[in-house]
Coordinates of C-alpha atoms and ligand atoms in Angstrom, one line a residue:
M18 CA -20.9 -14.2 -15.6
Q19 CA -23.9 -15.3 -13.5
H20 CA -21.6 -17.6 -11.4
I21 CA -19.5 -14.6 -10.2
I22 CA -22.5 -12.5 -9.6
D23 CA -24.2 -15.2 -7.5
R24 CA -21.0 -15.7 -5.5
F25 CA -20.6 -12.0 -4.8
I26 CA -24.2 -11.6 -3.8
S27 CA -24.0 -14.6 -1.5
Y28 CA -21.3 -12.8 0.4
V29 CA -22.6 -9.2 0.5
T30 CA -26.0 -10.3 1.8
I31 CA -24.4 -11.5 5.0
D32 CA -23.9 -8.5 7.4
T33 CA -20.2 -8.3 8.5
E34 CA -19.9 -4.7 9.7
S35 CA -17.0 -4.3 12.1
D36 CA -17.0 -2.2 15.3
P37 CA -14.1 0.0 16.3
N38 CA -15.4 0.1 19.9
S39 CA -15.2 -3.6 20.4
E40 CA -12.1 -5.2 22.0
T41 CA -12.7 -8.7 20.6
T42 CA -11.4 -10.3 17.4
P43 CA -13.4 -10.4 15.2
S44 CA -14.9 -7.2 16.5
T45 CA -18.4 -8.4 15.8
K46 CA -19.8 -11.9 16.2
K47 CA -21.7 -11.7 12.9
Q48 CA -18.4 -11.8 11.0
W49 CA -18.3 -15.5 11.9
D50 CA -21.4 -16.0 9.7
L51 CA -19.5 -15.3 6.5
A52 CA -16.2 -16.6 7.8
N53 CA -17.7 -20.1 8.5
K54 CA -19.4 -20.1 5.1
L55 CA -16.1 -19.2 3.4
V56 CA -14.4 -22.1 5.1
D57 CA -17.0 -24.5 3.8
E58 CA -16.7 -23.0 0.3
L59 CA -12.9 -23.2 0.2
K60 CA -13.1 -26.9 1.1
A61 CA -15.9 -27.5 -1.4
I62 CA -13.9 -26.0 -4.3
G63 CA -11.0 -28.3 -3.4
L64 CA -8.4 -26.2 -1.6
S65 CA -6.1 -28.0 0.9
D66 CA -5.3 -27.1 4.6
V67 CA -8.3 -25.0 5.0
S68 CA -8.2 -23.5 8.5
I69 CA -9.9 -20.9 10.6
D70 CA -8.3 -19.8 13.9
E71 CA -10.0 -18.5 17.1
N72 CA -9.9 -14.9 15.7
A73 CA -11.6 -15.9 12.4
Y74 CA -8.5 -15.6 10.2
I75 CA -8.9 -18.0 7.3
M76 CA -6.1 -19.6 5.4
A77 CA -6.0 -22.2 2.6
T78 CA -3.6 -23.7 0.2
L79 CA -3.6 -24.5 -3.5
P80 CA -0.7 -27.0 -3.9
S81 CA 1.8 -26.5 -6.7
N82 CA 1.3 -28.5 -9.9
V83 CA 4.8 -28.2 -11.3
D84 CA 8.0 -30.1 -10.5
H85 CA 10.4 -27.2 -10.2
A86 CA 10.7 -24.9 -7.2
V87 CA 8.4 -21.8 -7.4
P88 CA 8.1 -19.1 -4.8
T89 CA 4.9 -19.4 -2.7
I90 CA 2.6 -16.5 -3.3
G91 CA -0.5 -15.4 -1.4
F92 CA -3.8 -13.5 -2.1
I93 CA -5.5 -11.7 0.8
S94 CA -8.9 -9.9 1.3
H95 CA -11.0 -8.9 4.2
F96 CA -14.5 -9.9 4.8
D97 CA -15.7 -7.2 7.2
T98 CA -17.4 -4.0 6.0
S99 CA -17.0 -0.4 7.1
P100 CA -18.7 0.8 10.3
D101 CA -19.1 4.2 8.4
F102 CA -22.4 3.0 6.9
T103 CA -24.8 0.3 7.6
G104 CA -24.1 -3.1 6.1
A105 CA -27.3 -4.9 7.2
N106 CA -30.0 -6.0 4.8
I107 CA -28.1 -5.3 1.7
K108 CA -30.2 -5.6 -1.4
P109 CA -27.9 -5.6 -4.4
Q110 CA -29.4 -4.3 -7.7
I111 CA -28.1 -5.5 -11.0
V112 CA -27.9 -3.0 -13.8
K113 CA -27.3 -4.8 -17.1
D114 CA -25.8 -3.1 -20.1
Y115 CA -25.4 0.2 -18.3
D116 CA -26.4 3.0 -20.6
G117 CA -24.3 5.8 -19.1
K118 CA -27.3 7.6 -17.6
D119 CA -28.5 8.2 -14.0
I120 CA -29.2 5.0 -12.0
I121 CA -32.2 5.3 -9.7
L122 CA -31.0 3.5 -6.6
N123 CA -34.1 4.2 -4.6
A124 CA -37.2 5.9 -6.1
T125 CA -39.0 6.4 -2.7
E126 CA -36.1 8.2 -1.2
N127 CA -35.0 9.8 -4.5
I128 CA -31.4 8.4 -4.3
V129 CA -29.7 8.6 -7.6
L130 CA -26.3 7.3 -8.7
S131 CA -25.3 9.8 -11.4
P132 CA -22.4 10.1 -13.7
D133 CA -22.7 13.9 -13.3
Y134 CA -21.3 13.4 -9.9
F135 CA -19.5 10.1 -10.2
E136 CA -17.8 10.4 -13.6
D137 CA -16.1 7.0 -13.2
L138 CA -19.4 5.4 -14.1
L139 CA -18.9 6.4 -17.7
M140 CA -15.9 4.0 -18.0
Y141 CA -18.4 1.2 -17.6
K142 CA -20.9 1.9 -20.3
G143 CA -22.3 -1.3 -21.7
Q144 CA -21.1 -3.3 -18.6
T145 CA -23.1 -5.0 -15.8
L146 CA -23.0 -3.0 -12.6
I147 CA -24.0 -4.2 -9.1
T148 CA -25.3 -1.3 -6.9
T149 CA -27.0 -0.9 -3.6
D150 CA -30.7 0.0 -3.2
G151 CA -29.5 3.3 -1.7
T152 CA -30.1 2.4 1.9
T153 CA -26.8 0.5 2.7
L154 CA -23.3 0.2 1.5
L155 CA -22.6 -2.6 -0.9
G156 CA -19.5 -4.3 0.6
A157 CA -17.6 -4.7 -2.6
D158 CA -14.9 -3.5 -0.3
D159 CA -13.8 -6.1 0.1
K160 CA -16.1 -8.9 -0.8
A161 CA -15.3 -8.3 -4.4
G162 CA -11.7 -9.2 -3.5
I163 CA -12.9 -12.4 -1.8
T164 CA -15.1 -13.3 -4.8
E165 CA -12.2 -12.8 -7.1
I166 CA -9.7 -14.9 -5.1
V167 CA -12.2 -17.8 -4.6
T168 CA -13.2 -17.7 -8.3
A169 CA -9.5 -17.6 -9.4
M170 CA -8.6 -20.6 -7.2
E171 CA -11.6 -22.5 -8.6
H172 CA -10.5 -21.7 -12.1
L173 CA -7.0 -22.9 -11.4
I174 CA -8.3 -26.2 -9.9
N175 CA -10.6 -26.7 -12.9
H176 CA -7.7 -25.9 -15.4
P177 CA -4.7 -28.1 -14.3
E178 CA -3.1 -27.2 -17.6
I179 CA -2.3 -23.8 -16.2
K180 CA 1.0 -24.2 -14.3
H181 CA 1.5 -22.6 -10.9
G182 CA 3.4 -22.9 -7.7
T183 CA 1.9 -23.1 -4.2
I184 CA -0.7 -20.5 -3.7
K185 CA -2.0 -19.3 -0.3
V186 CA -5.3 -17.7 0.4
G187 CA -5.9 -15.5 3.4
F188 CA -9.2 -13.8 4.5
T189 CA -9.2 -11.5 7.5
P190 CA -11.7 -9.8 9.8
D191 CA -11.6 -6.2 10.9
E192 CA -9.6 -4.5 8.2
E193 CA -11.9 -1.5 8.2
I194 CA -11.1 -0.7 11.8
G195 CA -7.4 -1.0 11.1
R196 CA -6.9 -4.5 12.7
G197 CA -6.9 -6.8 9.7
A198 CA -3.2 -7.5 9.9
H199 CA -2.9 -7.5 13.7
K200 CA -3.4 -11.1 14.3
F201 CA -2.4 -12.4 10.9
D202 CA 0.0 -15.3 11.4
V203 CA 2.6 -14.5 8.7
E204 CA 4.7 -17.6 9.6
K205 CA 1.8 -20.0 9.3
F206 CA 0.7 -18.3 6.0
G207 CA 4.1 -19.3 4.7
A208 CA 4.2 -17.2 1.5
D209 CA 7.2 -15.4 0.1
W210 CA 5.0 -12.5 -0.8
A211 CA 1.4 -11.7 -1.3
Y212 CA -1.1 -9.3 -2.7
T213 CA -4.1 -7.7 -1.1
M214 CA -7.0 -7.6 -3.5
D215 CA -8.5 -4.5 -2.1
G216 CA -8.1 -1.6 -4.5
S217 CA -10.7 0.2 -6.6
Q218 CA -10.5 0.8 -10.4
V219 CA -9.3 -1.8 -12.9
G220 CA -5.6 -1.6 -13.3
E221 CA -4.7 -0.2 -9.9
L222 CA -1.5 -1.5 -8.5
E223 CA -0.1 0.1 -5.3
Y224 CA 3.1 -0.4 -3.4
E225 CA 3.5 3.0 -1.7
N226 CA 1.4 4.3 1.1
F227 CA 1.7 7.0 3.8
N228 CA 3.9 7.0 6.8
A229 CA 1.5 7.8 9.6
A230 CA 1.5 9.2 13.1
G231 CA -1.0 10.5 15.5
A232 CA -0.3 13.6 17.6
K233 CA -2.0 14.8 20.8
I234 CA -1.3 18.3 22.1
T235 CA -2.5 19.1 25.6
V236 CA -2.6 22.8 26.4
K237 CA -2.8 23.6 30.1
G238 CA -4.6 26.8 31.2
K239 CA -5.4 28.5 34.5
I240 CA -8.9 29.6 35.4
V241 CA -9.4 32.7 37.5
H242 CA -12.5 34.8 38.1
P243 CA -12.8 36.8 34.9
G244 CA -13.3 40.0 36.8
Y245 CA -10.0 39.7 38.6
A246 CA -8.0 37.8 35.9
K247 CA -5.6 40.4 34.7
G248 CA -2.1 38.9 34.5
K249 CA -3.3 35.6 36.0
M250 CA -5.7 33.8 33.7
I251 CA -4.3 31.5 31.1
N252 CA -7.0 30.6 28.6
S253 CA -5.9 27.4 27.0
M254 CA -8.1 27.8 24.0
Y255 CA -6.3 31.0 22.8
Y256 CA -3.0 29.2 23.3
A257 CA -4.3 26.2 21.4
S258 CA -5.3 28.4 18.5
E259 CA -1.8 29.9 18.5
F260 CA -0.4 26.4 18.0
I261 CA -2.9 25.7 15.2
N262 CA -1.9 28.8 13.4
S263 CA 1.8 28.0 13.7
L264 CA 1.4 25.0 11.4
P265 CA 1.4 25.7 7.6
R266 CA -2.2 26.3 6.8
T267 CA -2.1 24.8 3.3
E268 CA -0.4 21.5 4.4
T269 CA -3.8 20.0 5.1
P270 CA -5.9 17.3 3.4
E271 CA -8.0 19.8 1.6
H272 CA -5.0 21.4 0.0
T273 CA -2.9 18.4 -0.9
E274 CA -2.8 15.5 -3.4
G275 CA -0.4 12.9 -4.9
Y276 CA 2.8 12.8 -2.9
E277 CA 2.1 15.9 -0.8
G278 CA 1.9 15.1 2.9
F279 CA -0.2 16.9 5.6
F280 CA -1.1 17.7 9.1
H281 CA -4.8 17.0 9.8
L282 CA -6.4 18.5 12.8
H283 CA -9.4 16.2 13.4
N284 CA -10.5 17.0 16.9
I285 CA -10.6 19.9 19.4
E286 CA -11.9 19.6 22.9
G287 CA -11.4 22.5 25.3
D288 CA -12.3 24.9 28.0
V289 CA -10.3 27.6 29.8
E290 CA -8.4 25.1 31.9
K291 CA -7.5 22.6 29.3
T292 CA -7.6 22.2 25.5
M293 CA -6.7 19.0 23.6
L294 CA -5.9 19.0 19.9
Q295 CA -5.7 15.8 18.0
Y296 CA -3.8 15.5 14.7
I297 CA -2.8 12.9 12.2
I298 CA 0.4 13.4 10.3
R299 CA 0.9 11.8 6.9
D300 CA 3.7 11.7 4.4
H301 CA 5.0 9.2 1.8
D302 CA 8.6 10.4 2.3
K303 CA 10.3 9.1 5.4
D304 CA 12.5 12.2 5.9
K305 CA 9.6 14.6 5.4
F306 CA 7.5 12.6 7.8
E307 CA 10.2 12.8 10.4
A308 CA 10.5 16.6 9.7
R309 CA 6.8 17.0 10.3
K310 CA 7.0 15.4 13.7
A311 CA 10.0 17.5 14.5
L312 CA 8.2 20.7 13.5
M313 CA 5.4 20.0 15.9
Q314 CA 7.9 19.4 18.7
K315 CA 9.7 22.7 17.8
I316 CA 6.5 24.7 17.9
V317 CA 5.6 23.2 21.3
D318 CA 9.1 24.0 22.6
D319 CA 9.1 27.5 21.2
L320 CA 5.7 28.3 22.7
N321 CA 6.7 26.9 26.1
T322 CA 9.8 29.1 26.0
K323 CA 7.8 32.1 25.0
Y324 CA 5.4 31.7 27.9
E325 CA 8.1 30.6 30.3
S326 CA 6.1 27.5 31.4
E327 CA 5.1 24.1 30.3
V328 CA 1.8 25.1 28.8
F329 CA 2.0 22.7 25.9
K330 CA 2.6 19.0 25.9
L331 CA 3.0 16.9 22.8
E332 CA 2.5 13.1 22.5
L333 CA 3.4 11.5 19.2
K334 CA 2.6 8.0 18.2
D335 CA 3.7 6.3 15.0
Q336 CA 0.8 4.4 13.4
Y337 CA 2.1 2.7 10.2
F338 CA 4.8 3.1 7.6
N339 CA 5.3 3.2 3.9
M340 CA 5.5 -0.3 2.5
K341 CA 7.7 0.9 -0.3
E342 CA 10.7 0.4 1.9
K343 CA 9.9 -3.3 2.2
V344 CA 8.7 -3.8 -1.4
E345 CA 11.4 -2.1 -3.3
P346 CA 14.1 -4.7 -2.4
V347 CA 11.8 -7.3 -4.0
M348 CA 10.5 -5.2 -6.9
Q349 CA 9.9 -8.3 -9.1
I350 CA 6.7 -8.8 -7.2
V351 CA 5.4 -5.6 -8.6
D352 CA 6.8 -6.3 -12.0
I353 CA 5.0 -9.7 -12.1
A354 CA 1.7 -8.0 -11.2
E355 CA 2.3 -5.4 -13.8
A356 CA 3.2 -8.0 -16.5
A357 CA 0.1 -10.0 -15.5
M358 CA -2.2 -7.0 -16.1
K359 CA -0.7 -6.2 -19.4
A360 CA -1.0 -9.9 -20.4
V361 CA -4.8 -9.8 -19.9
G362 CA -5.2 -6.5 -21.6
I363 CA -5.2 -4.0 -18.7
A364 CA -3.2 -0.8 -18.5
P365 CA -1.6 -0.8 -15.0
L366 CA -2.3 2.3 -13.0
I367 CA 0.6 2.5 -10.5
K368 CA 0.0 5.1 -7.9
A369 CA 0.7 5.9 -4.2
I370 CA -2.1 5.3 -1.7
R371 CA -3.0 8.3 0.3
G372 CA -3.7 6.1 3.3
G373 CA -2.6 2.8 4.7
T374 CA -3.5 -0.8 3.9
D375 CA -3.3 -4.2 5.6
G376 CA -0.6 -4.8 3.1
S377 CA 1.6 -2.1 4.6
Q378 CA 1.4 -3.7 8.0
L379 CA 2.0 -7.1 6.6
S380 CA 5.0 -5.9 4.7
Y381 CA 6.5 -4.8 8.0
M382 CA 5.6 -8.1 9.5
G383 CA 7.8 -9.8 6.9
L384 CA 5.3 -10.5 4.1
P385 CA 5.8 -7.9 1.3
C386 CA 2.3 -7.2 0.1
P387 CA 1.4 -4.7 -2.7
N388 CA -2.3 -4.0 -3.3
I389 CA -4.2 -4.8 -6.5
F390 CA -7.6 -3.5 -7.7
A391 CA -10.8 -5.3 -6.7
G392 CA -13.0 -3.2 -9.0
G393 CA -15.4 -1.4 -6.7
H394 CA -16.0 2.4 -6.5
N395 CA -17.4 4.8 -3.8
F396 CA -16.5 2.6 -0.9
H397 CA -18.1 3.0 2.6
G398 CA -21.4 4.5 1.4
R399 CA -24.7 4.1 -0.4
Y400 CA -23.2 4.9 -3.8
E401 CA -20.8 2.0 -3.7
Y402 CA -20.9 -0.1 -6.9
V403 CA -18.9 -2.7 -8.7
P404 CA -18.8 -3.6 -12.4
V405 CA -18.9 -7.4 -12.9
E406 CA -16.4 -7.1 -15.8
S407 CA -13.9 -5.6 -13.3
M408 CA -14.2 -8.5 -11.0
Q409 CA -13.7 -10.9 -14.0
K410 CA -10.6 -8.9 -14.9
A411 CA -9.3 -9.3 -11.4
V412 CA -9.8 -13.0 -11.6
E413 CA -7.8 -13.1 -14.8
V414 CA -5.0 -11.1 -13.1
I415 CA -4.8 -13.5 -10.2
V416 CA -4.6 -16.5 -12.5
K417 CA -2.0 -14.8 -14.6
I418 CA 0.2 -13.8 -11.6
A419 CA 0.2 -17.5 -10.5
E420 CA 1.2 -18.6 -14.0
L421 CA 3.9 -16.0 -14.5
T422 CA 5.4 -16.7 -11.1
A423 CA 5.8 -20.4 -12.1
V424 CA 7.1 -19.6 -15.6
S425 CA 9.6 -17.0 -14.4
S426 CA 11.2 -19.5 -11.9
E427 CA 11.6 -22.2 -14.5
Q428 CA 15.2 -23.1 -15.2
Ligands
ZN20 ZN1 -11.0 -2.7 1.9

């Protein structure tokens, strides 16, 4: 257990926060600090073809140890941490044999990680938790994933009696700013399919995510002296509110869950002359997703007709799509992951992601890529924690997937 704790801590204590305002890849120079260390480590444990490109994408190979043909599979994680919360000077705290009570993260600032608020904690009674000191995030998202993949590869190298095909490892920068897959060379990676190790609770297995679009509505007004404005002024802010109220009020993030999609108004900027509304549109179902975009267009058209002028302008932009479309034709890749979990004593929790993943983008780039738990909770903030036992379980799942893929392709 100490081995995996030490490895995890050696990663999270290197600051790799990404930056959405940067144009470069990686978005921050400091991501190289961990990237270069990972390259050395992958070489040291004995992987082949360890490479890092000019954008800090890392790839490595564990060669097959069987004679028959086996599909090449990959495991992918990201080494950046979220810009939502600081990732500098992380001081991990180890809570051994967790007693199910409040954990004082920081006595001076009175920051407490409590099961009253975070009920998930109670699942991990008796386990070893790694938490923050209350002043930073932890970075289990997704350095837990990296820890698990490296540890699993090391395990396979040290246990040649476990049979497996060719396995590819991929570590990316900038996932947290939505660019983890952008410069991922799928062809060079050369896997038939892969898994991102980037989920939360033990057992999570995900191959469905939102279809996503962004919408910008510009409302054009007309400013006139308020004293002489009758019949002349167009106050864009009132018109904008008419648009807002034309959308179904309960199809919003705060009223939806599971497979329910939504419109999310996330920004308004305006004055009399011009108001801009920014929305994101989300739906798992492709048809409903298209219908949501069509509804926005219809409201804009109807309002323009009503006011007999082009007051409203809509710009729609697709952002990403549900990977289900790309994974369903190769459903055995989900079946193998599910079987692997069951084989190591985990009950699979298959559910749809209410968001996107690097895996969804990679799936559309030709690499079908479901997502598997990495074990952490409360990502992107000071309450983030990871049970060490969950990371160990993830290692077992990776090893078992490798084994089952080899066994299932045996003649
Ligand atoms: Zn992540």
